[in-house]
Short mmCIF file of C-alpha atoms and ligand atoms in Angstrom, two decimals:
data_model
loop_
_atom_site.label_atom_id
_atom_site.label_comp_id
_atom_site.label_asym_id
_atom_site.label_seq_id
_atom_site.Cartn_x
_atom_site.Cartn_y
_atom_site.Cartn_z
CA UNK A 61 80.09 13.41 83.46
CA UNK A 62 76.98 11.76 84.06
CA UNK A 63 76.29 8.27 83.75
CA UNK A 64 72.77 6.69 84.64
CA UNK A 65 72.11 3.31 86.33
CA UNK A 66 70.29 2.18 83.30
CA UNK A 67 68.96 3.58 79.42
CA UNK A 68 67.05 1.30 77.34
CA UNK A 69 68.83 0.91 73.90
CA UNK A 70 66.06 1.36 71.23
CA UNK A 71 65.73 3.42 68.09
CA UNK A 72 65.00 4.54 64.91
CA UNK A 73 64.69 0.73 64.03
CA UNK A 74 62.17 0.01 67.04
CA UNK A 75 60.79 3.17 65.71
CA UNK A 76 59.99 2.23 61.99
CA UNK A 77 58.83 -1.30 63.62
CA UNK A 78 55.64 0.83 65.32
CA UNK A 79 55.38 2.48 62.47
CA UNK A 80 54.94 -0.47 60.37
CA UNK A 81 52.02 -1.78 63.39
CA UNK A 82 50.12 1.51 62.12
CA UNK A 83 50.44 1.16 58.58
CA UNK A 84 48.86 -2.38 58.74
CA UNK A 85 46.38 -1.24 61.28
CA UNK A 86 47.03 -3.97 63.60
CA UNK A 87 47.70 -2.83 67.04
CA UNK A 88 46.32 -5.77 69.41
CA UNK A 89 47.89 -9.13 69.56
CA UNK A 90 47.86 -10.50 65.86
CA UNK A 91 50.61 -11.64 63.81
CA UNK A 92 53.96 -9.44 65.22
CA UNK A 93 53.15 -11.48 68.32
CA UNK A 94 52.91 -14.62 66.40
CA UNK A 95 56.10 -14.04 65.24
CA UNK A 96 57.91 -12.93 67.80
CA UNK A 97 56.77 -15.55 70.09
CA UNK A 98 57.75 -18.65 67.67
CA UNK A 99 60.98 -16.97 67.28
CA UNK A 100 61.33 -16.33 71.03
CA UNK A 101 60.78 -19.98 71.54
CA UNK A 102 63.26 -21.53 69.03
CA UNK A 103 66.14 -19.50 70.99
CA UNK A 104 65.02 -20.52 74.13
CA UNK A 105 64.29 -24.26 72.83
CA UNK A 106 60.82 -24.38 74.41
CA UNK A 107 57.73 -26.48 73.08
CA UNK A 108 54.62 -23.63 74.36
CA UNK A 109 54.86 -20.07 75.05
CA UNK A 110 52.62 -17.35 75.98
CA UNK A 111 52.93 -13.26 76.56
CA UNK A 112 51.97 -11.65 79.54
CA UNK A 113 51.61 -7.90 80.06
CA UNK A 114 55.10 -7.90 82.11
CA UNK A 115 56.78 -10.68 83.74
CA UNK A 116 55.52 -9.98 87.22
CA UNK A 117 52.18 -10.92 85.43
CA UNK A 118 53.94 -13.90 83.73
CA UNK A 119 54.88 -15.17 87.07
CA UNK A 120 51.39 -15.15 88.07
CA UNK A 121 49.79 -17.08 85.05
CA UNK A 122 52.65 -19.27 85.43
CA UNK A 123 51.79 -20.47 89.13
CA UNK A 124 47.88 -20.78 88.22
CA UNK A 125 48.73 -22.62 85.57
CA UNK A 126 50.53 -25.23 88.12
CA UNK A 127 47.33 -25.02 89.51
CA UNK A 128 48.97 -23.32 92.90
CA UNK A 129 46.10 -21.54 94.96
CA UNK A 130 44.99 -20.75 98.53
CA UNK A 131 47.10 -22.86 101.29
CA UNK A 132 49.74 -23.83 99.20
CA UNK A 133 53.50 -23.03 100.01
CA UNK A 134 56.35 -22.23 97.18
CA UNK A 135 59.90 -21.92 98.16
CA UNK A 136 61.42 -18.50 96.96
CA UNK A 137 65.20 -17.07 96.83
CA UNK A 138 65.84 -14.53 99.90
CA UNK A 139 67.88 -12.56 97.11
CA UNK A 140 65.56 -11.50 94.12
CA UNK A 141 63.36 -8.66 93.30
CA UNK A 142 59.85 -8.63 95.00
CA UNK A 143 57.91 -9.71 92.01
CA UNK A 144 59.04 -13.32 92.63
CA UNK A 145 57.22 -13.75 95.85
CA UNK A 146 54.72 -10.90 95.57
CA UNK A 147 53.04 -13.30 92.15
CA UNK A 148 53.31 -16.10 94.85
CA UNK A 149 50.91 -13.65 97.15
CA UNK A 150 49.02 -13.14 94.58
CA UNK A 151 48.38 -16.19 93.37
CA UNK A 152 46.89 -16.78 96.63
CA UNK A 153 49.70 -18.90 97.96
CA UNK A 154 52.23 -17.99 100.90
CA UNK A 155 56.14 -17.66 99.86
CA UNK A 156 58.60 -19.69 102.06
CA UNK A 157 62.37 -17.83 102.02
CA UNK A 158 65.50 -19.75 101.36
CA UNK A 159 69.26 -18.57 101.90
CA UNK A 160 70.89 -17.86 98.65
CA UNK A 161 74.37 -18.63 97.71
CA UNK A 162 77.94 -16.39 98.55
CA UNK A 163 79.06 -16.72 95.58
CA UNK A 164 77.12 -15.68 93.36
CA UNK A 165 73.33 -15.30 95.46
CA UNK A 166 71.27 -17.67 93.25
CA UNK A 167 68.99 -19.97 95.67
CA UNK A 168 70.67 -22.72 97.66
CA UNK A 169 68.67 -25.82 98.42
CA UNK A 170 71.72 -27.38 100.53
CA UNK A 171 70.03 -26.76 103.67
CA UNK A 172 66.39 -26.28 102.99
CA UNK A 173 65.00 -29.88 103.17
CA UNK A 174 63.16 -28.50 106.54
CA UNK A 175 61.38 -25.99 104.68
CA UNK A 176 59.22 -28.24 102.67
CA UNK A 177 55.82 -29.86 104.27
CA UNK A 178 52.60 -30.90 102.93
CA UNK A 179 52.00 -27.59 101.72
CA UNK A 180 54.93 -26.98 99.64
CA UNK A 181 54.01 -27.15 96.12
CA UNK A 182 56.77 -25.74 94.18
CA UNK A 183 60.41 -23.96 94.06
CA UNK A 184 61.09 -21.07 92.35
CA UNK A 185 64.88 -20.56 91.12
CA UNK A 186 65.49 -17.09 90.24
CA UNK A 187 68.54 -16.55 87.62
CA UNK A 188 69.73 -12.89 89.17
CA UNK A 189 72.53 -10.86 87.46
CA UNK A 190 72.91 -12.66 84.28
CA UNK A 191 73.59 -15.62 85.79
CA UNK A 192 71.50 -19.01 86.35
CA UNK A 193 71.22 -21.38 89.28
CA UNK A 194 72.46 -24.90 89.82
CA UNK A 195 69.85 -26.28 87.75
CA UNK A 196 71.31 -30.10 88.89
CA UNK A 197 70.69 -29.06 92.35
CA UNK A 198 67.12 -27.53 92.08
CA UNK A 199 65.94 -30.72 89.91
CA UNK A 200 67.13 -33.03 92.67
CA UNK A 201 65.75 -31.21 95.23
CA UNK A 202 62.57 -31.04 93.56
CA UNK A 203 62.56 -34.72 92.87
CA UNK A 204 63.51 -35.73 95.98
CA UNK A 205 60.46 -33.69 97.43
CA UNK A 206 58.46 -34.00 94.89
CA UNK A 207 58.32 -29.94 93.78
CA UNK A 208 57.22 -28.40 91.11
CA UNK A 209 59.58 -25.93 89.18
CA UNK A 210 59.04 -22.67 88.43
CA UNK A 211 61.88 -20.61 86.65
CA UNK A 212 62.10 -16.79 87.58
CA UNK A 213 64.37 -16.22 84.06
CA UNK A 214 63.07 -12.51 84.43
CA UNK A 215 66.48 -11.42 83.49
CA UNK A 216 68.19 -14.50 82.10
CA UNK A 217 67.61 -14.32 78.18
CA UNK A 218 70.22 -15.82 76.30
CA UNK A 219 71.57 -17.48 79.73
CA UNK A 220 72.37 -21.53 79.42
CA UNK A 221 73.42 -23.79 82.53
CA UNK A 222 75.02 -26.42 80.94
CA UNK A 223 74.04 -25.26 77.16
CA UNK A 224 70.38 -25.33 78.08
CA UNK A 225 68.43 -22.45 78.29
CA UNK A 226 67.59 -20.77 81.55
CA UNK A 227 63.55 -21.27 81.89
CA UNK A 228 63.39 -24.70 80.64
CA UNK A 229 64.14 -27.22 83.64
CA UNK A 230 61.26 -27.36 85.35
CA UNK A 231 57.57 -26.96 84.27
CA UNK A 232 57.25 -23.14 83.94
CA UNK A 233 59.82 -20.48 83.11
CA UNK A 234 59.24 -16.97 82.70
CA UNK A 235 60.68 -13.68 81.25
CA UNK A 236 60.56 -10.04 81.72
CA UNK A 237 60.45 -7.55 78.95
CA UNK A 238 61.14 -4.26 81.19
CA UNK A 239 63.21 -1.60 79.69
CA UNK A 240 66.19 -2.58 81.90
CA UNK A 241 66.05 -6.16 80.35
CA UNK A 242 68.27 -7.76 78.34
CA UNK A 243 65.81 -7.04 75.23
CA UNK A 244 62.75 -4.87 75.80
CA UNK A 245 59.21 -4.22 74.55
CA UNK A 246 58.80 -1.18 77.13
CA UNK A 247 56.84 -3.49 79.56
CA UNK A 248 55.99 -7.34 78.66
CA UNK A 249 56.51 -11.03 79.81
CA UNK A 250 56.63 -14.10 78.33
CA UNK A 251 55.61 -17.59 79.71
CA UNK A 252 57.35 -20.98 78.39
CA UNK A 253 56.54 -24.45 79.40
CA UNK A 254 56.75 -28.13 77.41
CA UNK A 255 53.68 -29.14 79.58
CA UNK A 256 50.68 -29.30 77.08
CA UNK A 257 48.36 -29.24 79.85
CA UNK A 258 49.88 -26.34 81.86
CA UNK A 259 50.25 -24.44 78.36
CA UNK A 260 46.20 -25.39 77.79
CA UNK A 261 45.43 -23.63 80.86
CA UNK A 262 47.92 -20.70 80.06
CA UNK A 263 45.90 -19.91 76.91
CA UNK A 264 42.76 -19.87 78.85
CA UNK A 265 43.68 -18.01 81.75
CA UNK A 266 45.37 -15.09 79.23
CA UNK A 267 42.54 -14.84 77.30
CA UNK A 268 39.30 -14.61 78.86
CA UNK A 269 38.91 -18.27 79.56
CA UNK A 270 38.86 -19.13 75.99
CA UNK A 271 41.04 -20.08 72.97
CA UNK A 272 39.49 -17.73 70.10
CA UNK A 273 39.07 -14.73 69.95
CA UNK A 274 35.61 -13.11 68.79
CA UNK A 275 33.90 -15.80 70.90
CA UNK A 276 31.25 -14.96 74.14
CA UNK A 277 31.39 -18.55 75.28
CA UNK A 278 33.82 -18.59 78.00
CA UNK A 279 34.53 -22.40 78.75
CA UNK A 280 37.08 -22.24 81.84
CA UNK A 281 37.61 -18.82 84.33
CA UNK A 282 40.41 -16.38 82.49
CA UNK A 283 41.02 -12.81 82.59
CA UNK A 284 43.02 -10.50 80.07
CA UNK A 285 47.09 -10.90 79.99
CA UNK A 286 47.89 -10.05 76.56
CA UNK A 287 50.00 -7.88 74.75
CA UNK A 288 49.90 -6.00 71.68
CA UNK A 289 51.59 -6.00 68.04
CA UNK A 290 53.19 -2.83 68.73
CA UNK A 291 55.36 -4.13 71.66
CA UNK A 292 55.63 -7.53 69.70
CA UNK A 293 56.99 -5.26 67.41
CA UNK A 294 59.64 -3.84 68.80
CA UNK A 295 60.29 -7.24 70.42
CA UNK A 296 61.27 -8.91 67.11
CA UNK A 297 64.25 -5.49 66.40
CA UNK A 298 65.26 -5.90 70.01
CA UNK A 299 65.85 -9.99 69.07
CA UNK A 300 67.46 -9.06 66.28
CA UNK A 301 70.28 -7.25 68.22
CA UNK A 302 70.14 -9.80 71.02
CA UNK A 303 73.96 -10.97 69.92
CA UNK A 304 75.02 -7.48 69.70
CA UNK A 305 73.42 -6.62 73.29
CA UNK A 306 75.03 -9.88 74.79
CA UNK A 307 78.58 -9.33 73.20
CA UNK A 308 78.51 -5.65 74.02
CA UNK A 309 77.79 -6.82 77.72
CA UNK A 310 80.48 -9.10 77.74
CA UNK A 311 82.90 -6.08 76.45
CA UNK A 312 81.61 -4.32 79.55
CA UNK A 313 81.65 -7.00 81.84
CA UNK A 314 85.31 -7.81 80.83
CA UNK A 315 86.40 -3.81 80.53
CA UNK A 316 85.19 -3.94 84.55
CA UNK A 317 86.61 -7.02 85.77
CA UNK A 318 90.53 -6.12 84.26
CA UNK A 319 90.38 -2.61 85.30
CA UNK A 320 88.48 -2.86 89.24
CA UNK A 321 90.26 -6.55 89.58
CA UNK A 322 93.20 -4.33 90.43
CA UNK A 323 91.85 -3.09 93.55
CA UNK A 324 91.83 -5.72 95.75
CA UNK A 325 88.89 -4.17 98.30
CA UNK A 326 86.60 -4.72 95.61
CA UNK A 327 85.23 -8.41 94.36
CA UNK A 328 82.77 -9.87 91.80
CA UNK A 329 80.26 -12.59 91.42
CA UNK A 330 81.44 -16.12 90.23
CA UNK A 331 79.21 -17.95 88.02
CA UNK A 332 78.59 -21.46 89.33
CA UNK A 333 80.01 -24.33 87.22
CA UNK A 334 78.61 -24.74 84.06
CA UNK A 335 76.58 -21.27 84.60
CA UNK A 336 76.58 -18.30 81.97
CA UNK A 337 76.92 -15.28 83.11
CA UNK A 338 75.49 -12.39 80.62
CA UNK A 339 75.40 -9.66 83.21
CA UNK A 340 71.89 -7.90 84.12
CA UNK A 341 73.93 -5.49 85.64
CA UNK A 342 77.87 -6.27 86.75
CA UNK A 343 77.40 -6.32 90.59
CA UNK A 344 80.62 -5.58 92.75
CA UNK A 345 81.08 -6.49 96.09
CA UNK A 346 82.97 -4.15 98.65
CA UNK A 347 83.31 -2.93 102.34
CA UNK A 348 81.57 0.41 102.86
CA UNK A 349 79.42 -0.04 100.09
CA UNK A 350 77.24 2.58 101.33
CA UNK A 351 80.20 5.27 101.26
CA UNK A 352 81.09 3.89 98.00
CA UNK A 353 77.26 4.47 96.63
CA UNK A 354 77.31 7.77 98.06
CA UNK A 355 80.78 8.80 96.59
CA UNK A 356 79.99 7.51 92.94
CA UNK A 357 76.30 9.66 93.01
CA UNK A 358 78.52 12.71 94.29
CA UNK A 359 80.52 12.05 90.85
CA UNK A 360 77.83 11.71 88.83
CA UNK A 361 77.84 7.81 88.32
CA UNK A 362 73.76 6.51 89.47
CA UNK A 363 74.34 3.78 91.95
CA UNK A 364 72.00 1.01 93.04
CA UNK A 365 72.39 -1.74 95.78
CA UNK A 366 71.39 -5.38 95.19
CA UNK A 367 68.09 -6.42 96.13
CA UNK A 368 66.81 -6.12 99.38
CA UNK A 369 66.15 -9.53 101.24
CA UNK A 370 62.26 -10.58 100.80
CA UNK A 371 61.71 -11.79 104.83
CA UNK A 372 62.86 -8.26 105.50
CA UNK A 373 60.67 -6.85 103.64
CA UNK A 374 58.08 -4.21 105.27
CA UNK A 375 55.32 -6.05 102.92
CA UNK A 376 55.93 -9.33 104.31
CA UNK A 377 56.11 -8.71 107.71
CA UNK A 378 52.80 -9.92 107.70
CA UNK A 379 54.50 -13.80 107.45
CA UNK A 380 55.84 -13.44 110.83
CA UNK A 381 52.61 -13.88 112.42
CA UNK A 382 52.23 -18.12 110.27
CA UNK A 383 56.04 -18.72 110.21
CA UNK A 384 58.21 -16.66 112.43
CA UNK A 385 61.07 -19.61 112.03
CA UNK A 386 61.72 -18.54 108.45
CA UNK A 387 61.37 -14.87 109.02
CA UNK A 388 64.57 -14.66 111.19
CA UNK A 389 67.56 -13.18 109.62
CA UNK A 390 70.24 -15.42 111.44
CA UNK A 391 68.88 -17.90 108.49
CA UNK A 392 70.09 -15.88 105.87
CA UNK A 393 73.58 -14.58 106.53
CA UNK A 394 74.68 -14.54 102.37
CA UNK A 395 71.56 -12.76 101.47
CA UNK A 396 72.03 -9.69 104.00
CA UNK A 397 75.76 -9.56 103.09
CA UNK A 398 75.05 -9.26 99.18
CA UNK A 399 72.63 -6.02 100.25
CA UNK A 400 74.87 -4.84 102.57
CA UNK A 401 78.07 -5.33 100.34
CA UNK A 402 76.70 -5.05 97.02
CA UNK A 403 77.07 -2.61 94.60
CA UNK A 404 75.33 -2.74 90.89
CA UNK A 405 77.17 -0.84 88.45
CA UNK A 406 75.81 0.67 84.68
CA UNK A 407 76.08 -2.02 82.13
CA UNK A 408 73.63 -1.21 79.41
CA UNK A 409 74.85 -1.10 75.66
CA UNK A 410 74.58 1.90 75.42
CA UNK A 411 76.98 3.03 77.66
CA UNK A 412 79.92 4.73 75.84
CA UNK A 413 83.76 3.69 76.34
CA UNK A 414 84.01 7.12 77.96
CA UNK A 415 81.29 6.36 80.35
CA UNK A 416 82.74 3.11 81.73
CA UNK A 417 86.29 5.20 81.70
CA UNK A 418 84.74 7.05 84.00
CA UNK A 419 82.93 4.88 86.36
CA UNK A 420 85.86 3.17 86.72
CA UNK A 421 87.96 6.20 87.25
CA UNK A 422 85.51 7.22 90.19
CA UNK A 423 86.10 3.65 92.11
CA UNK A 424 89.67 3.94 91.44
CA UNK A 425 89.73 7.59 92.65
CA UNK A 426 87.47 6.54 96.18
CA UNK A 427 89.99 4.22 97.17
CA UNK A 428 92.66 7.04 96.28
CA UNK A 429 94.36 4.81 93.00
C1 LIG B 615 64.01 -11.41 89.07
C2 LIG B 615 62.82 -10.66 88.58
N1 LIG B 615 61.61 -11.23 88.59
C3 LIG B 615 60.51 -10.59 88.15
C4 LIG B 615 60.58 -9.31 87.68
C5 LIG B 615 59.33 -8.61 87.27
O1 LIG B 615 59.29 -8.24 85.93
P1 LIG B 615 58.41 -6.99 85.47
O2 LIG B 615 59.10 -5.76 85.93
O3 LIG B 615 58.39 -7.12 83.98
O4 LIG B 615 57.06 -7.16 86.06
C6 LIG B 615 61.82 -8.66 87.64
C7 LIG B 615 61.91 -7.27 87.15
O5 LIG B 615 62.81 -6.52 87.42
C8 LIG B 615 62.97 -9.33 88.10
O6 LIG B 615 64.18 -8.76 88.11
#
């Protein structure tokens, strides 16, 4: 049997949705977007929200919109995927690495107060594997420092800490759209914020430094971040089966915790307290996860570790030269064991009952049960 990492689950339905784009001949942001976008918002109980061409881009917008530039510093989880501190390069601004959790490898501020100086502008929480940060903790730390907040909620739709949304604690969130999301438009982001100002300079910055379309005058600097209809389109069916995506996670989620909880070599994430946990992907943790990888590929069953740790990352070495402190890996012993230990397993909807029978049957057979 085979059984891939990751399929997107989209159809006839997302199908008919395009279809529908064509028949009303509008392809370019127009009134899809407008719908999915006020729809988006009321689920995640934001005030302002923009789309971005993916949420790497969203990232970016978001930042500029918190006005963070050249010189500035923003504090970013050792244990995420690169976007979160490559849109931090990008914005012109230099990412600062802090130690993540054990338990479940969101960001830890309990020892971090050295990392902030007059430079540090902002934190980034990223909510990896379904689950969310300690939202209390981030909003005192940023308090106490006086930090902006940006939310990386890349893969966190649908995820509450403390029955509020993932993305709307501090003054930017953002999501991804990417097929391996937890709904999909192919590629797309989203941008959410309850800051009228910051969501003023979000509209101009996403749209040619201007508000209207069909005008030449071009009041504040802005490029081109939007979307079109036809992904807005298939936005609004993928919404529309949000609950059955999230409960069909949860089956899987649940079928893998009874069944691998039996082998005691093998242990999950735990969601902090008061932390959902919709699962990106259901990461295991194990010895010899390497072995393990290369025993489940053997079988047919597409492996993937966890992220790779950002301040070893070949394309920042380059921060070694500024801040060679924060580039040493004896400050981030949880991060390098959830990449060395860390297994993500197939969790899409689409999988079929005989699919996850089978993954499980491989890690069963590997440790000879
Ligand atoms: C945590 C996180 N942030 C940002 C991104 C970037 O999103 P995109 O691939 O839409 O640019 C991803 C995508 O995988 C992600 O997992």
């Amino acid at each position: 049997m085979k059984v891939n990492q990751f399929s997107p689950w989209v159809g006839t339905e997302e199908y008919q949705a395009i279809a529908d784009c064509f028949e009303s001949n509008w392809i370019t942001e127009g009134p899809k977007s407008k719908e999915f976008s006020a729809k988006l918002l009321d689920l995640i109980g934001a005030k302002y929200g923009v789309f971005a061409p993916n949420g790497t881009l969203a990232l970016y917008l978001g930042l500029r919109a918190m006005d963070i530039g050249l010189g500035d510093q923003v504090i970013v989880p050792d244990i995420t995927f690169i976007a979160s501190g490559t849109s931090v390069h990008m914005a012109g601004a230099t990412p600062v690495f802090v130690e993540v959790n054990r338990e479940n490898f969101q960001i830890d501020l309990s020892h971090a107060d050295h990392l902030v100086n007059e430079k540090t502008k902002a934190i980034m929480p990223v909510h990896i594997y379904g689950t969310i940060a300690d939202m209390d903790s981030v909003t005192q730390f940023a308090q106490k420092h006086n930090l902006m907040v940006i939310e990386d909620a890349a893969a966190a739709l649908g995820v509450h800490y403390k029955g509020k949304h993932a993305a709307t604690f501090g003054d930017i969130g953002t999501f991804s759209f990417f097929a391996d999301k937890t709904i999909t438009t192919g590629e797309g982001g989203f941008v959410v914020t309850n800051n009228q100002e910051m969501h003023q300079k979000l509209l101009y910055l996403r749209n040619q430094g201007r508000v209207d379309r069909g005008s030449f005058i071009h009041p504040e600097m802005g490029y081109n971040f939007r979307m079109t209809d036809i992904q807005a389109a298939i936005g609004l069916v993928q919404l529309d089966k949000l609950p059955r995506i999230i409960a069909r996670k949860e089956e899987i989620k649940q079928y893998y915790l009874e069944r691998l909880g039996k082998i005691e070599e093998i242990s999950f994430l735990t969601p902090g307290q008061g932390a959902e946990w919709i699962p990106f992907r259901v990461a295991i943790l194990a010895n010899n996860a390497q072995a393990i990888r290369d025993f489940m590929k053997d079988k047919g069953v597409e492996p993937r570790t966890l992220f790779y740790p950002l301040h070893k990352q070949p394309c920042f070495a380059y921060l070694k030269e500024t801040n060679p402190q924060n580039m040493k890996s004896d400050n981030f012993p949880n991060s390098i064991y959830a990449y060395e230990n860390g297994i993500s397993l197939p969790s899409f909807p689409a999988l079929t009952e005989e699919q996850i029978d089978y993954v499980c049957s491989v890690l069963e057979a590997y440790y000879g049960k």
